[in-house]
Amino acid sequence: MTTTVTAQTPADWPATEEQARAVQDALRARVVLDEPGPPPGTGRVTGVDVAYDDERDVVVAAAVVLDAATLAVVAEATAAGRISFPYVPGLLAFREIPAVLAALDALPCPPGLVVCDGYGLAHPRRFGLASHLGVLTGLPTMGVAKNPFAFTYDDPDAPRGSTSPLLAGAEEVGRAVRTRDGVKPVFVSAGHRVSLANACAQTLALAPAYRLPETTRRSDALCRAALRTAAYPA
DNA sequence: GCGACAG
DNA sequence: ATCTTGTCGC
């Protein structure tokens, strides 16, 4: 059963890029990086993703809860709303978070570890979507992105499980993780209350058969399907 | 200054 | 993110 709700953009949501960057600078200090996070294969893991229809000004977020041991779907929810911010590199969170928060709130059970489609610490101001969502909810969060953004990395060795640092200059902000032999890696970073090493281990545990973790695959499919049938939000 | 840049 | 058909291969 899937719960569907309406998402509202908060009244105090930033209206300009300057305001949004100021929010990131203010919240960044609240990120917790000294917790390892839950062991892979234990408890629950929730994938969140968002789909857009700019023509209709509709955004739909999905949250899909998986049993970490079996990767079976335990619960899922979607939230539809109006687009709250334009896409600006470095400010993705302001476009996705209101809908994602509504979807998480609509879940009938605790989400456990939250896996985001995007970055956490691997961000120009070290405060990407996953970190932002973690600070707002208090939940352990991590990011798995499909592209290296503006960061550099050396291609990991071919075997699944190989990794290489994702670098901002000399700083390791994340890791390129090979989830399938010889296939383009995914880009993992810590969000909140999860270590980078654990985020990489979680990613491998969540991606036994495909390049992308099951959390992202399931949440991506759900928000896209929901977008097709979404009514115009209030 | 110009371009590149998670989704 | 989204626009988009068929096609090659396991």
Short mmCIF file of N, CA and C in Angstrom, two decimals, chain A residues 26-204:
data_model
loop_
_atom_site.label_atom_id
_atom_site.label_comp_id
_atom_site.label_asym_id
_atom_site.label_seq_id
_atom_site.Cartn_x
_atom_site.Cartn_y
_atom_site.Cartn_z
N ALA A 26 24.62 28.35 7.53
CA ALA A 26 24.15 28.34 8.92
C ALA A 26 23.93 26.92 9.45
N LEU A 27 23.45 26.03 8.59
CA LEU A 27 23.12 24.68 9.05
C LEU A 27 24.30 23.71 9.02
N ARG A 28 25.31 24.06 8.26
CA ARG A 28 26.46 23.17 8.06
C ARG A 28 27.09 22.71 9.37
N ALA A 29 27.11 23.58 10.36
CA ALA A 29 27.75 23.25 11.64
C ALA A 29 27.02 22.14 12.38
N ARG A 30 25.78 21.85 12.00
CA ARG A 30 25.01 20.85 12.73
C ARG A 30 25.20 19.43 12.20
N VAL A 31 25.97 19.28 11.15
CA VAL A 31 26.19 17.95 10.60
C VAL A 31 27.05 17.13 11.56
N VAL A 32 26.62 15.90 11.82
CA VAL A 32 27.36 14.99 12.70
C VAL A 32 28.13 13.99 11.86
N LEU A 33 29.44 13.97 12.05
CA LEU A 33 30.29 13.11 11.21
C LEU A 33 31.06 12.07 12.01
N ASP A 34 30.85 12.04 13.33
CA ASP A 34 31.63 11.09 14.14
C ASP A 34 30.84 9.86 14.54
N GLU A 35 29.75 9.58 13.85
CA GLU A 35 29.02 8.33 14.09
C GLU A 35 29.21 7.43 12.87
N PRO A 36 29.44 6.14 13.08
CA PRO A 36 29.63 5.24 11.93
C PRO A 36 28.35 4.98 11.18
N GLY A 37 27.22 5.00 11.90
CA GLY A 37 25.95 4.68 11.25
C GLY A 37 25.65 3.20 11.39
N PRO A 38 24.46 2.80 11.00
CA PRO A 38 24.04 1.40 11.16
C PRO A 38 24.85 0.45 10.27
N PRO A 39 25.12 -0.78 10.77
CA PRO A 39 25.85 -1.75 9.97
C PRO A 39 25.03 -2.15 8.74
N PRO A 40 25.69 -2.39 7.59
CA PRO A 40 24.98 -2.82 6.38
C PRO A 40 24.20 -4.11 6.66
N GLY A 41 23.06 -4.25 6.03
CA GLY A 41 22.28 -5.48 6.17
C GLY A 41 21.44 -5.56 7.43
N THR A 42 21.42 -4.48 8.21
CA THR A 42 20.62 -4.49 9.44
C THR A 42 19.54 -3.40 9.39
N GLY A 43 18.43 -3.66 10.05
CA GLY A 43 17.38 -2.67 10.15
C GLY A 43 16.75 -2.32 8.81
N ARG A 44 16.38 -1.04 8.67
CA ARG A 44 15.72 -0.60 7.45
C ARG A 44 16.49 0.50 6.75
N VAL A 45 16.35 0.50 5.45
CA VAL A 45 17.01 1.52 4.63
C VAL A 45 15.96 2.11 3.69
N THR A 46 15.94 3.44 3.64
CA THR A 46 14.92 4.10 2.83
C THR A 46 15.54 4.92 1.70
N GLY A 47 15.04 4.71 0.50
CA GLY A 47 15.50 5.48 -0.65
C GLY A 47 14.54 6.62 -0.90
N VAL A 48 15.07 7.81 -1.20
CA VAL A 48 14.22 8.95 -1.55
C VAL A 48 14.66 9.51 -2.89
N ASP A 49 13.70 9.91 -3.69
CA ASP A 49 14.01 10.52 -5.00
C ASP A 49 12.85 11.43 -5.40
N VAL A 50 13.12 12.28 -6.39
CA VAL A 50 12.13 13.28 -6.80
C VAL A 50 12.06 13.35 -8.32
N ALA A 51 10.85 13.56 -8.84
CA ALA A 51 10.65 13.74 -10.29
C ALA A 51 9.90 15.04 -10.51
N TYR A 52 10.13 15.66 -11.68
CA TYR A 52 9.54 16.97 -11.94
C TYR A 52 8.77 17.03 -13.24
N ASP A 53 7.78 17.94 -13.25
CA ASP A 53 7.12 18.32 -14.49
C ASP A 53 7.07 19.84 -14.47
N ASP A 54 8.06 20.46 -15.09
CA ASP A 54 8.15 21.92 -15.06
C ASP A 54 6.95 22.58 -15.74
N GLU A 55 6.41 21.92 -16.75
CA GLU A 55 5.25 22.48 -17.45
C GLU A 55 4.06 22.65 -16.52
N ARG A 56 3.79 21.63 -15.74
CA ARG A 56 2.66 21.69 -14.81
C ARG A 56 3.04 22.26 -13.45
N ASP A 57 4.35 22.57 -13.27
CA ASP A 57 4.85 23.05 -11.98
C ASP A 57 4.53 22.03 -10.87
N VAL A 58 4.82 20.78 -11.16
CA VAL A 58 4.56 19.73 -10.19
C VAL A 58 5.85 18.99 -9.84
N VAL A 59 6.00 18.70 -8.57
CA VAL A 59 7.12 17.91 -8.10
C VAL A 59 6.55 16.75 -7.28
N VAL A 60 7.09 15.57 -7.47
CA VAL A 60 6.65 14.41 -6.71
C VAL A 60 7.86 13.71 -6.10
N ALA A 61 7.81 13.50 -4.79
CA ALA A 61 8.89 12.78 -4.11
C ALA A 61 8.38 11.41 -3.70
N ALA A 62 9.29 10.45 -3.66
CA ALA A 62 8.92 9.11 -3.20
C ALA A 62 9.91 8.67 -2.13
N ALA A 63 9.40 7.93 -1.15
CA ALA A 63 10.24 7.32 -0.12
C ALA A 63 9.88 5.85 -0.08
N VAL A 64 10.87 4.99 -0.28
CA VAL A 64 10.61 3.54 -0.28
C VAL A 64 11.49 2.89 0.79
N VAL A 65 10.82 2.24 1.75
CA VAL A 65 11.52 1.59 2.86
C VAL A 65 11.79 0.13 2.53
N LEU A 66 13.06 -0.25 2.63
CA LEU A 66 13.44 -1.64 2.37
C LEU A 66 13.94 -2.31 3.65
N ASP A 67 13.73 -3.62 3.74
CA ASP A 67 14.35 -4.40 4.79
C ASP A 67 15.81 -4.56 4.34
N ALA A 68 16.74 -4.08 5.16
CA ALA A 68 18.14 -4.06 4.72
C ALA A 68 18.71 -5.45 4.46
N ALA A 69 18.19 -6.45 5.13
CA ALA A 69 18.73 -7.81 4.98
C ALA A 69 18.26 -8.48 3.69
N THR A 70 17.02 -8.24 3.32
CA THR A 70 16.45 -8.92 2.15
C THR A 70 16.22 -7.99 0.96
N LEU A 71 16.27 -6.68 1.20
CA LEU A 71 15.97 -5.66 0.20
C LEU A 71 14.52 -5.71 -0.27
N ALA A 72 13.67 -6.36 0.52
CA ALA A 72 12.24 -6.39 0.19
C ALA A 72 11.61 -5.06 0.61
N VAL A 73 10.60 -4.62 -0.14
CA VAL A 73 9.91 -3.37 0.17
C VAL A 73 9.03 -3.56 1.40
N VAL A 74 9.21 -2.68 2.37
CA VAL A 74 8.45 -2.74 3.61
C VAL A 74 7.30 -1.73 3.60
N ALA A 75 7.55 -0.56 3.03
CA ALA A 75 6.53 0.49 2.98
C ALA A 75 6.95 1.54 1.96
N GLU A 76 6.00 2.31 1.48
CA GLU A 76 6.35 3.39 0.56
C GLU A 76 5.32 4.51 0.61
N ALA A 77 5.76 5.73 0.28
CA ALA A 77 4.88 6.90 0.30
C ALA A 77 5.34 7.89 -0.76
N THR A 78 4.40 8.70 -1.25
CA THR A 78 4.75 9.76 -2.20
C THR A 78 4.14 11.07 -1.74
N ALA A 79 4.72 12.17 -2.18
CA ALA A 79 4.20 13.49 -1.84
C ALA A 79 4.31 14.38 -3.08
N ALA A 80 3.22 15.07 -3.41
CA ALA A 80 3.20 15.96 -4.58
C ALA A 80 3.07 17.40 -4.13
N GLY A 81 3.76 18.30 -4.82
CA GLY A 81 3.68 19.71 -4.46
C GLY A 81 4.07 20.59 -5.63
N ARG A 82 4.18 21.89 -5.38
CA ARG A 82 4.65 22.83 -6.39
C ARG A 82 6.16 22.91 -6.28
N ILE A 83 6.82 23.16 -7.40
CA ILE A 83 8.27 23.26 -7.41
C ILE A 83 8.71 24.45 -6.55
N SER A 84 9.60 24.17 -5.59
CA SER A 84 9.93 25.18 -4.58
C SER A 84 11.19 25.99 -4.86
N PHE A 85 11.96 25.58 -5.85
CA PHE A 85 13.21 26.30 -6.13
C PHE A 85 13.71 25.83 -7.51
N PRO A 86 14.36 26.72 -8.28
CA PRO A 86 14.89 26.29 -9.57
C PRO A 86 16.11 25.40 -9.35
N TYR A 87 16.47 24.66 -10.39
CA TYR A 87 17.69 23.85 -10.25
C TYR A 87 18.90 24.76 -10.42
N VAL A 88 19.70 24.82 -9.37
CA VAL A 88 20.96 25.55 -9.40
C VAL A 88 22.02 24.62 -8.84
N PRO A 89 23.08 24.35 -9.58
CA PRO A 89 24.13 23.46 -9.06
C PRO A 89 24.61 23.95 -7.69
N GLY A 90 24.60 23.08 -6.71
CA GLY A 90 25.01 23.46 -5.37
C GLY A 90 23.82 23.78 -4.47
N LEU A 91 22.63 23.96 -5.09
CA LEU A 91 21.44 24.30 -4.31
C LEU A 91 20.31 23.30 -4.56
N LEU A 92 20.66 22.11 -4.97
CA LEU A 92 19.65 21.09 -5.28
C LEU A 92 18.70 20.82 -4.13
N ALA A 93 19.20 20.88 -2.91
CA ALA A 93 18.39 20.55 -1.74
C ALA A 93 17.13 21.42 -1.65
N PHE A 94 17.24 22.67 -2.07
CA PHE A 94 16.09 23.57 -1.94
C PHE A 94 14.99 23.24 -2.94
N ARG A 95 15.34 22.47 -3.93
CA ARG A 95 14.37 22.03 -4.93
C ARG A 95 13.70 20.73 -4.50
N GLU A 96 14.41 19.92 -3.75
CA GLU A 96 13.90 18.59 -3.44
C GLU A 96 13.37 18.39 -2.02
N ILE A 97 13.93 19.10 -1.06
CA ILE A 97 13.63 18.79 0.34
C ILE A 97 12.18 18.91 0.81
N PRO A 98 11.42 19.95 0.44
CA PRO A 98 10.04 20.02 0.95
C PRO A 98 9.23 18.77 0.59
N ALA A 99 9.34 18.32 -0.64
CA ALA A 99 8.59 17.13 -1.06
C ALA A 99 9.12 15.87 -0.39
N VAL A 100 10.45 15.79 -0.25
CA VAL A 100 11.03 14.61 0.39
C VAL A 100 10.61 14.52 1.85
N LEU A 101 10.60 15.65 2.55
CA LEU A 101 10.19 15.64 3.96
C LEU A 101 8.75 15.18 4.09
N ALA A 102 7.89 15.62 3.18
CA ALA A 102 6.48 15.23 3.23
C ALA A 102 6.33 13.73 2.99
N ALA A 103 7.11 13.20 2.06
CA ALA A 103 7.03 11.76 1.77
C ALA A 103 7.52 10.96 2.97
N LEU A 104 8.59 11.40 3.59
CA LEU A 104 9.11 10.69 4.77
C LEU A 104 8.10 10.73 5.91
N ASP A 105 7.45 11.89 6.07
CA ASP A 105 6.45 12.03 7.14
C ASP A 105 5.26 11.12 6.91
N ALA A 106 4.98 10.83 5.65
CA ALA A 106 3.80 10.02 5.33
C ALA A 106 4.04 8.52 5.51
N LEU A 107 5.30 8.14 5.74
CA LEU A 107 5.59 6.71 5.93
C LEU A 107 4.95 6.19 7.21
N PRO A 108 4.48 4.96 7.18
CA PRO A 108 3.84 4.37 8.37
C PRO A 108 4.84 3.80 9.37
N CYS A 109 6.14 3.87 9.04
CA CYS A 109 7.15 3.32 9.95
C CYS A 109 8.42 4.17 9.87
N PRO A 110 9.33 4.03 10.86
CA PRO A 110 10.57 4.80 10.84
C PRO A 110 11.42 4.40 9.63
N PRO A 111 12.08 5.38 8.99
CA PRO A 111 12.83 5.09 7.76
C PRO A 111 14.20 4.45 7.97
N GLY A 112 14.75 4.55 9.17
CA GLY A 112 16.10 4.02 9.35
C GLY A 112 17.10 4.88 8.58
N LEU A 113 18.08 4.25 7.94
CA LEU A 113 19.07 4.99 7.15
C LEU A 113 18.43 5.50 5.86
N VAL A 114 18.66 6.77 5.54
CA VAL A 114 18.08 7.35 4.33
C VAL A 114 19.16 7.52 3.26
N VAL A 115 18.90 6.96 2.09
CA VAL A 115 19.84 7.07 0.96
C VAL A 115 19.28 8.05 -0.06
N CYS A 116 20.03 9.13 -0.32
CA CYS A 116 19.59 10.18 -1.23
C CYS A 116 20.21 10.02 -2.61
N ASP A 117 19.51 10.58 -3.60
CA ASP A 117 19.99 10.60 -4.96
C ASP A 117 20.75 11.92 -5.13
N GLY A 118 22.05 11.90 -4.89
CA GLY A 118 22.83 13.14 -4.93
C GLY A 118 23.96 13.05 -3.92
N TYR A 119 24.39 14.21 -3.45
CA TYR A 119 25.54 14.24 -2.55
C TYR A 119 25.24 14.69 -1.14
N GLY A 120 26.16 14.36 -0.25
CA GLY A 120 26.11 14.84 1.13
C GLY A 120 27.27 15.82 1.29
N LEU A 121 28.36 15.34 1.86
CA LEU A 121 29.54 16.20 2.06
C LEU A 121 30.23 16.60 0.77
N ALA A 122 30.07 15.82 -0.27
CA ALA A 122 30.68 16.18 -1.54
C ALA A 122 29.87 17.31 -2.16
N HIS A 123 30.21 18.52 -1.79
CA HIS A 123 29.41 19.69 -2.14
C HIS A 123 30.31 20.91 -2.03
N PRO A 124 30.06 21.94 -2.83
CA PRO A 124 30.92 23.15 -2.78
C PRO A 124 31.11 23.71 -1.38
N ARG A 125 30.05 23.66 -0.56
CA ARG A 125 30.13 24.16 0.82
C ARG A 125 30.00 23.03 1.81
N ARG A 126 30.25 21.81 1.35
CA ARG A 126 30.20 20.60 2.19
C ARG A 126 28.84 20.42 2.85
N PHE A 127 27.78 20.75 2.12
CA PHE A 127 26.44 20.62 2.68
C PHE A 127 25.43 20.31 1.59
N GLY A 128 25.59 19.15 0.98
CA GLY A 128 24.68 18.73 -0.08
C GLY A 128 23.35 18.22 0.46
N LEU A 129 22.51 17.80 -0.47
CA LEU A 129 21.17 17.31 -0.15
C LEU A 129 21.10 16.32 1.00
N ALA A 130 21.97 15.32 1.00
CA ALA A 130 21.90 14.28 2.04
C ALA A 130 22.22 14.86 3.42
N SER A 131 23.21 15.74 3.49
CA SER A 131 23.56 16.35 4.78
C SER A 131 22.43 17.25 5.26
N HIS A 132 21.87 18.00 4.33
CA HIS A 132 20.77 18.93 4.66
C HIS A 132 19.56 18.16 5.20
N LEU A 133 19.22 17.09 4.49
CA LEU A 133 18.08 16.27 4.92
C LEU A 133 18.35 15.64 6.29
N GLY A 134 19.59 15.24 6.52
CA GLY A 134 19.96 14.64 7.80
C GLY A 134 19.82 15.62 8.95
N VAL A 135 20.30 16.84 8.75
CA VAL A 135 20.21 17.85 9.80
C VAL A 135 18.76 18.20 10.11
N LEU A 136 17.93 18.27 9.07
CA LEU A 136 16.52 18.62 9.28
C LEU A 136 15.73 17.51 9.96
N THR A 137 16.09 16.26 9.73
CA THR A 137 15.32 15.14 10.28
C THR A 137 15.99 14.45 11.46
N GLY A 138 17.30 14.63 11.59
CA GLY A 138 18.03 13.93 12.64
C GLY A 138 18.37 12.50 12.26
N LEU A 139 17.92 12.07 11.09
CA LEU A 139 18.14 10.69 10.65
C LEU A 139 19.54 10.50 10.06
N PRO A 140 20.09 9.26 10.13
CA PRO A 140 21.34 9.00 9.43
C PRO A 140 21.07 9.05 7.93
N THR A 141 21.91 9.77 7.20
CA THR A 141 21.71 9.93 5.75
C THR A 141 23.03 9.80 5.00
N MET A 142 22.92 9.42 3.75
CA MET A 142 24.10 9.34 2.89
C MET A 142 23.65 9.63 1.46
N GLY A 143 24.62 9.94 0.60
CA GLY A 143 24.28 10.26 -0.78
C GLY A 143 24.95 9.31 -1.76
N VAL A 144 24.20 8.93 -2.79
CA VAL A 144 24.76 8.15 -3.90
C VAL A 144 24.39 8.88 -5.18
N ALA A 145 25.40 9.41 -5.88
CA ALA A 145 25.15 10.18 -7.10
C ALA A 145 25.64 9.41 -8.32
N LYS A 146 25.06 9.75 -9.46
CA LYS A 146 25.41 9.06 -10.70
C LYS A 146 26.53 9.77 -11.45
N ASN A 147 26.80 11.00 -11.06
CA ASN A 147 27.84 11.79 -11.74
C ASN A 147 28.80 12.41 -10.72
N PRO A 148 30.04 12.68 -11.16
CA PRO A 148 31.05 13.21 -10.24
C PRO A 148 30.93 14.70 -9.95
N PHE A 149 29.91 15.35 -10.51
CA PHE A 149 29.73 16.79 -10.27
C PHE A 149 31.00 17.51 -10.70
N ALA A 150 31.53 18.37 -9.86
CA ALA A 150 32.73 19.12 -10.25
C ALA A 150 33.98 18.50 -9.64
N PHE A 151 33.85 17.31 -9.07
CA PHE A 151 34.99 16.70 -8.38
C PHE A 151 35.82 15.81 -9.31
N THR A 152 37.00 15.49 -8.84
CA THR A 152 37.88 14.66 -9.66
C THR A 152 38.09 13.30 -9.01
N TYR A 153 38.42 12.32 -9.83
CA TYR A 153 38.66 10.98 -9.30
C TYR A 153 39.40 10.16 -10.34
N ASP A 154 40.10 9.15 -9.87
CA ASP A 154 40.73 8.20 -10.79
C ASP A 154 39.79 7.02 -10.89
N ASP A 155 39.69 6.45 -12.06
CA ASP A 155 38.79 5.33 -12.26
C ASP A 155 39.19 4.18 -11.33
N PRO A 156 38.22 3.65 -10.55
CA PRO A 156 38.53 2.51 -9.68
C PRO A 156 38.89 1.28 -10.52
N ASP A 157 39.55 0.30 -9.90
CA ASP A 157 39.84 -0.95 -10.62
C ASP A 157 38.53 -1.56 -11.09
N ALA A 158 38.63 -2.45 -12.08
CA ALA A 158 37.44 -3.01 -12.72
C ALA A 158 36.52 -3.85 -11.83
N PRO A 159 37.04 -4.64 -10.88
CA PRO A 159 36.14 -5.50 -10.10
C PRO A 159 35.13 -4.74 -9.22
N ARG A 160 33.94 -5.27 -9.12
CA ARG A 160 32.94 -4.74 -8.19
C ARG A 160 33.57 -4.65 -6.80
N GLY A 161 33.31 -3.54 -6.10
CA GLY A 161 33.85 -3.36 -4.77
C GLY A 161 35.05 -2.43 -4.74
N SER A 162 35.65 -2.21 -5.92
CA SER A 162 36.81 -1.30 -5.97
C SER A 162 36.35 0.13 -5.75
N THR A 163 37.21 0.92 -5.10
CA THR A 163 36.86 2.32 -4.86
C THR A 163 38.06 3.21 -5.12
N SER A 164 37.79 4.51 -5.29
CA SER A 164 38.86 5.50 -5.39
C SER A 164 38.33 6.79 -4.81
N PRO A 165 39.22 7.63 -4.27
CA PRO A 165 38.74 8.85 -3.62
C PRO A 165 38.12 9.84 -4.61
N LEU A 166 37.06 10.50 -4.15
CA LEU A 166 36.45 11.59 -4.90
C LEU A 166 37.03 12.85 -4.27
N LEU A 167 37.73 13.62 -5.07
CA LEU A 167 38.53 14.70 -4.50
C LEU A 167 38.08 16.12 -4.84
N ALA A 168 38.15 16.98 -3.82
CA ALA A 168 38.00 18.42 -3.99
C ALA A 168 39.39 18.94 -3.67
N GLY A 169 40.22 19.09 -4.68
CA GLY A 169 41.61 19.41 -4.44
C GLY A 169 42.27 18.20 -3.82
N ALA A 170 42.78 18.34 -2.60
CA ALA A 170 43.42 17.21 -1.91
C ALA A 170 42.48 16.58 -0.90
N GLU A 171 41.31 17.15 -0.72
CA GLU A 171 40.36 16.66 0.28
C GLU A 171 39.46 15.56 -0.29
N GLU A 172 39.39 14.43 0.44
CA GLU A 172 38.50 13.35 0.01
C GLU A 172 37.10 13.65 0.52
N VAL A 173 36.22 14.03 -0.40
CA VAL A 173 34.84 14.39 -0.01
C VAL A 173 33.88 13.23 -0.23
N GLY A 174 34.36 12.19 -0.89
CA GLY A 174 33.50 11.04 -1.14
C GLY A 174 34.33 9.97 -1.81
N ARG A 175 33.64 8.97 -2.38
CA ARG A 175 34.38 7.89 -3.02
C ARG A 175 33.62 7.41 -4.27
N ALA A 176 34.40 7.10 -5.31
CA ALA A 176 33.82 6.46 -6.49
C ALA A 176 33.79 4.98 -6.15
N VAL A 177 32.61 4.36 -6.25
CA VAL A 177 32.44 2.96 -5.86
C VAL A 177 31.94 2.14 -7.04
N ARG A 178 32.69 1.11 -7.37
CA ARG A 178 32.31 0.24 -8.48
C ARG A 178 31.33 -0.81 -7.95
N THR A 179 30.10 -0.73 -8.41
CA THR A 179 29.09 -1.67 -7.92
C THR A 179 28.90 -2.86 -8.86
N ARG A 180 29.44 -2.73 -10.11
CA ARG A 180 29.37 -3.84 -11.07
C ARG A 180 30.70 -3.89 -11.82
N ASP A 181 31.18 -5.08 -12.10
CA ASP A 181 32.45 -5.24 -12.82
C ASP A 181 32.47 -4.40 -14.12
N GLY A 182 33.48 -3.56 -14.22
CA GLY A 182 33.67 -2.84 -15.47
C GLY A 182 32.64 -1.78 -15.83
N VAL A 183 31.68 -1.53 -14.94
CA VAL A 183 30.63 -0.53 -15.22
C VAL A 183 30.97 0.77 -14.48
N LYS A 184 30.60 1.89 -15.07
CA LYS A 184 30.83 3.20 -14.45
C LYS A 184 30.48 3.19 -12.96
N PRO A 185 31.34 3.75 -12.12
CA PRO A 185 31.08 3.72 -10.67
C PRO A 185 29.97 4.69 -10.28
N VAL A 186 29.50 4.57 -9.03
CA VAL A 186 28.60 5.57 -8.46
C VAL A 186 29.44 6.40 -7.49
N PHE A 187 28.92 7.56 -7.10
CA PHE A 187 29.71 8.49 -6.30
C PHE A 187 29.06 8.67 -4.94
N VAL A 188 29.73 8.14 -3.93
CA VAL A 188 29.16 8.04 -2.59
C VAL A 188 29.76 9.08 -1.64
N SER A 189 28.90 9.69 -0.84
CA SER A 189 29.42 10.58 0.20
C SER A 189 28.58 10.46 1.46
N ALA A 190 29.18 10.80 2.59
CA ALA A 190 28.49 10.76 3.87
C ALA A 190 27.52 11.94 3.93
N GLY A 191 26.39 11.74 4.59
CA GLY A 191 25.43 12.83 4.74
C GLY A 191 25.43 13.35 6.15
N HIS A 192 24.96 12.52 7.08
CA HIS A 192 24.80 12.91 8.48
C HIS A 192 24.76 11.63 9.32
N ARG A 193 25.56 11.58 10.36
CA ARG A 193 25.58 10.41 11.25
C ARG A 193 25.94 9.11 10.56
N VAL A 194 26.70 9.19 9.47
CA VAL A 194 27.17 8.00 8.75
C VAL A 194 28.60 8.28 8.28
N SER A 195 29.50 7.31 8.46
CA SER A 195 30.88 7.52 8.00
C SER A 195 30.98 7.22 6.50
N LEU A 196 32.02 7.73 5.88
CA LEU A 196 32.20 7.50 4.44
C LEU A 196 32.42 6.01 4.16
N ALA A 197 33.22 5.37 5.04
CA ALA A 197 33.50 3.94 4.83
C ALA A 197 32.20 3.13 4.91
N ASN A 198 31.36 3.47 5.88
CA ASN A 198 30.10 2.74 6.01
C ASN A 198 29.16 3.05 4.85
N ALA A 199 29.15 4.29 4.41
CA ALA A 199 28.29 4.66 3.27
C ALA A 199 28.68 3.83 2.05
N CYS A 200 29.97 3.60 1.87
CA CYS A 200 30.43 2.78 0.73
C CYS A 200 29.99 1.33 0.92
N ALA A 201 30.13 0.81 2.12
CA ALA A 201 29.72 -0.57 2.41
C ALA A 201 28.21 -0.72 2.23
N GLN A 202 27.46 0.26 2.68
CA GLN A 202 26.00 0.23 2.51
C GLN A 202 25.64 0.21 1.03
N THR A 203 26.34 1.02 0.26
CA THR A 203 26.07 1.09 -1.18
C THR A 203 26.26 -0.26 -1.84
N LEU A 204 27.34 -0.94 -1.49
CA LEU A 204 27.60 -2.26 -2.09
C LEU A 204 26.55 -3.27 -1.66
#
